[in-house]
Amino acid sequence: MALAFSTVPSGAKIIPSAFEIHISDEQIQELQLLIRHSKIAPPTFEGQQQDRKYGIRTKWLADAREAWKSFNWRTIEDHLNGFPQFTYDIEGLTIHLVALFSVRPDAIPIVLIHGWPGKFLAELPTLET
């Protein structure tokens, strides 16, 4: 079943290719293995500074590793794939886009873009710094 608002308007001169995110089980298992076997250096003076003047804090790195151990990529993947996604080739670059198309002929197009690098979903999990 097609996602709501995923039908490209009939007047489009170039049709983008439908796209769905899928990371293989092998890639996810490899990442989990690397996370489980990663080592954190012992705390140092530099790694304990709250202002991060000397880089990230040891505690932050340890917390990040713990968060990644329980991270469920499939949940995020399903959430992302709940939006109609497409790719479009422009001058040799493959551009990924999320688009909601209206069936109304008088619909006014709205384009929302984010900077690079970045992400288009702000509610993905993050760690406090």
Coordinates of C-alpha atoms in Angstrom, one line a residue:
M1 CA 0.0 0.0 0.0
A2 CA 1.4 3.4 -1.0
L3 CA 2.0 6.0 1.7
A4 CA -0.4 8.9 1.9
F5 CA 0.7 11.9 -0.1
S6 CA 3.3 9.9 -2.0
T7 CA 1.8 10.2 -5.5
V8 CA 4.0 12.4 -7.7
P9 CA 1.8 15.0 -9.5
S10 CA 0.9 14.0 -13.0
G11 CA 2.4 17.3 -14.4
A12 CA 5.9 16.5 -13.1
K13 CA 8.4 16.7 -15.9
I14 CA 10.9 14.4 -14.2
I15 CA 9.7 11.7 -11.8
P16 CA 11.9 11.0 -8.8
S17 CA 12.6 7.4 -7.8
A18 CA 10.9 6.0 -4.8
F19 CA 13.3 5.3 -1.9
E20 CA 13.1 3.3 1.3
I21 CA 15.8 3.2 4.0
H22 CA 17.0 -0.3 4.7
I23 CA 20.2 -1.1 6.6
S24 CA 21.2 -4.8 6.4
D25 CA 21.1 -7.0 9.5
E26 CA 24.8 -7.7 8.9
Q27 CA 25.6 -4.0 9.1
I28 CA 23.6 -3.6 12.3
Q29 CA 25.2 -6.6 13.9
E30 CA 28.7 -5.4 12.9
L31 CA 28.0 -2.0 14.5
Q32 CA 26.7 -3.6 17.7
L33 CA 29.8 -5.8 17.8
L34 CA 32.1 -2.8 17.4
I35 CA 30.2 -0.9 20.2
R36 CA 30.3 -3.8 22.6
H37 CA 34.1 -4.3 22.0
S38 CA 35.0 -0.6 22.1
K39 CA 37.2 0.6 24.9
I40 CA 37.0 3.8 26.8
A41 CA 40.3 5.3 28.0
P42 CA 40.6 5.8 31.8
P43 CA 39.5 9.2 33.1
T44 CA 42.1 12.0 32.7
F45 CA 42.2 15.6 33.9
E46 CA 41.4 16.8 30.4
G47 CA 38.5 14.3 30.0
Q48 CA 36.8 15.6 33.2
Q49 CA 36.6 19.3 32.3
Q50 CA 32.9 20.4 32.2
D51 CA 33.7 23.2 29.6
R52 CA 35.0 20.6 27.1
K53 CA 38.0 22.9 26.5
Y54 CA 40.1 19.8 25.9
G55 CA 37.5 17.8 24.0
I56 CA 34.6 15.5 24.9
R57 CA 34.3 14.3 28.5
T58 CA 35.1 10.7 29.3
K59 CA 31.7 10.4 31.0
W60 CA 29.9 11.6 27.9
L61 CA 31.7 9.1 25.8
A62 CA 30.9 6.2 28.2
D63 CA 27.2 7.4 28.3
A64 CA 27.1 7.5 24.5
R65 CA 28.5 3.9 24.2
E66 CA 25.8 2.7 26.7
A67 CA 23.1 4.5 24.7
W68 CA 24.3 2.9 21.5
K69 CA 24.2 -0.5 23.1
S70 CA 20.4 -0.3 23.5
F71 CA 19.7 1.7 20.4
N72 CA 17.1 0.1 18.2
W73 CA 17.8 1.0 14.6
R74 CA 14.7 -0.8 13.2
T75 CA 12.4 1.5 15.2
I76 CA 14.1 4.6 13.7
E77 CA 14.1 3.0 10.2
D78 CA 10.4 2.2 10.4
H79 CA 9.7 5.8 11.6
L80 CA 11.7 7.3 8.7
N81 CA 10.1 5.0 6.2
G82 CA 6.7 6.3 7.4
F83 CA 7.4 9.3 5.2
P84 CA 7.3 9.2 1.4
Q85 CA 11.0 9.4 0.3
F86 CA 12.5 9.7 -3.1
T87 CA 15.9 10.2 -4.8
Y88 CA 16.6 12.4 -7.7
D89 CA 19.8 12.7 -9.8
I90 CA 21.0 16.3 -10.3
E91 CA 24.3 16.8 -12.2
G92 CA 25.7 13.4 -11.1
L93 CA 24.6 13.7 -7.5
T94 CA 21.9 11.6 -6.0
I95 CA 19.7 13.8 -3.8
H96 CA 17.5 12.3 -1.1
L97 CA 14.2 14.0 -0.4
V98 CA 11.1 13.5 1.6
A99 CA 8.0 14.8 -0.1
L100 CA 4.3 15.1 0.6
F101 CA 2.4 15.7 -2.6
S102 CA -1.1 17.2 -2.7
V103 CA -3.7 15.9 -5.2
R104 CA -5.3 19.4 -5.4
P105 CA -4.4 21.2 -8.6
D106 CA -4.4 24.6 -6.8
A107 CA -2.1 23.4 -4.1
I108 CA 0.8 25.8 -3.3
P109 CA 4.1 24.1 -3.1
I110 CA 6.2 24.6 0.1
V111 CA 9.8 23.6 0.3
L112 CA 11.5 23.1 3.7
I113 CA 15.2 22.5 3.6
H114 CA 17.8 21.9 6.2
G115 CA 21.5 22.8 6.2
W116 CA 24.3 20.4 5.5
P117 CA 25.3 18.5 7.4
G118 CA 22.1 17.9 9.2
K119 CA 19.0 15.8 9.5
F120 CA 15.4 16.4 8.6
L121 CA 14.0 14.9 11.8
A122 CA 14.7 16.8 15.0
E123 CA 13.2 14.3 17.4
L124 CA 15.9 11.6 16.9
P125 CA 17.6 10.7 20.1
T126 CA 20.5 12.8 21.2
L127 CA 22.8 12.8 24.2
E128 CA 23.2 15.9 26.4
T129 CA 26.6 17.5 26.1

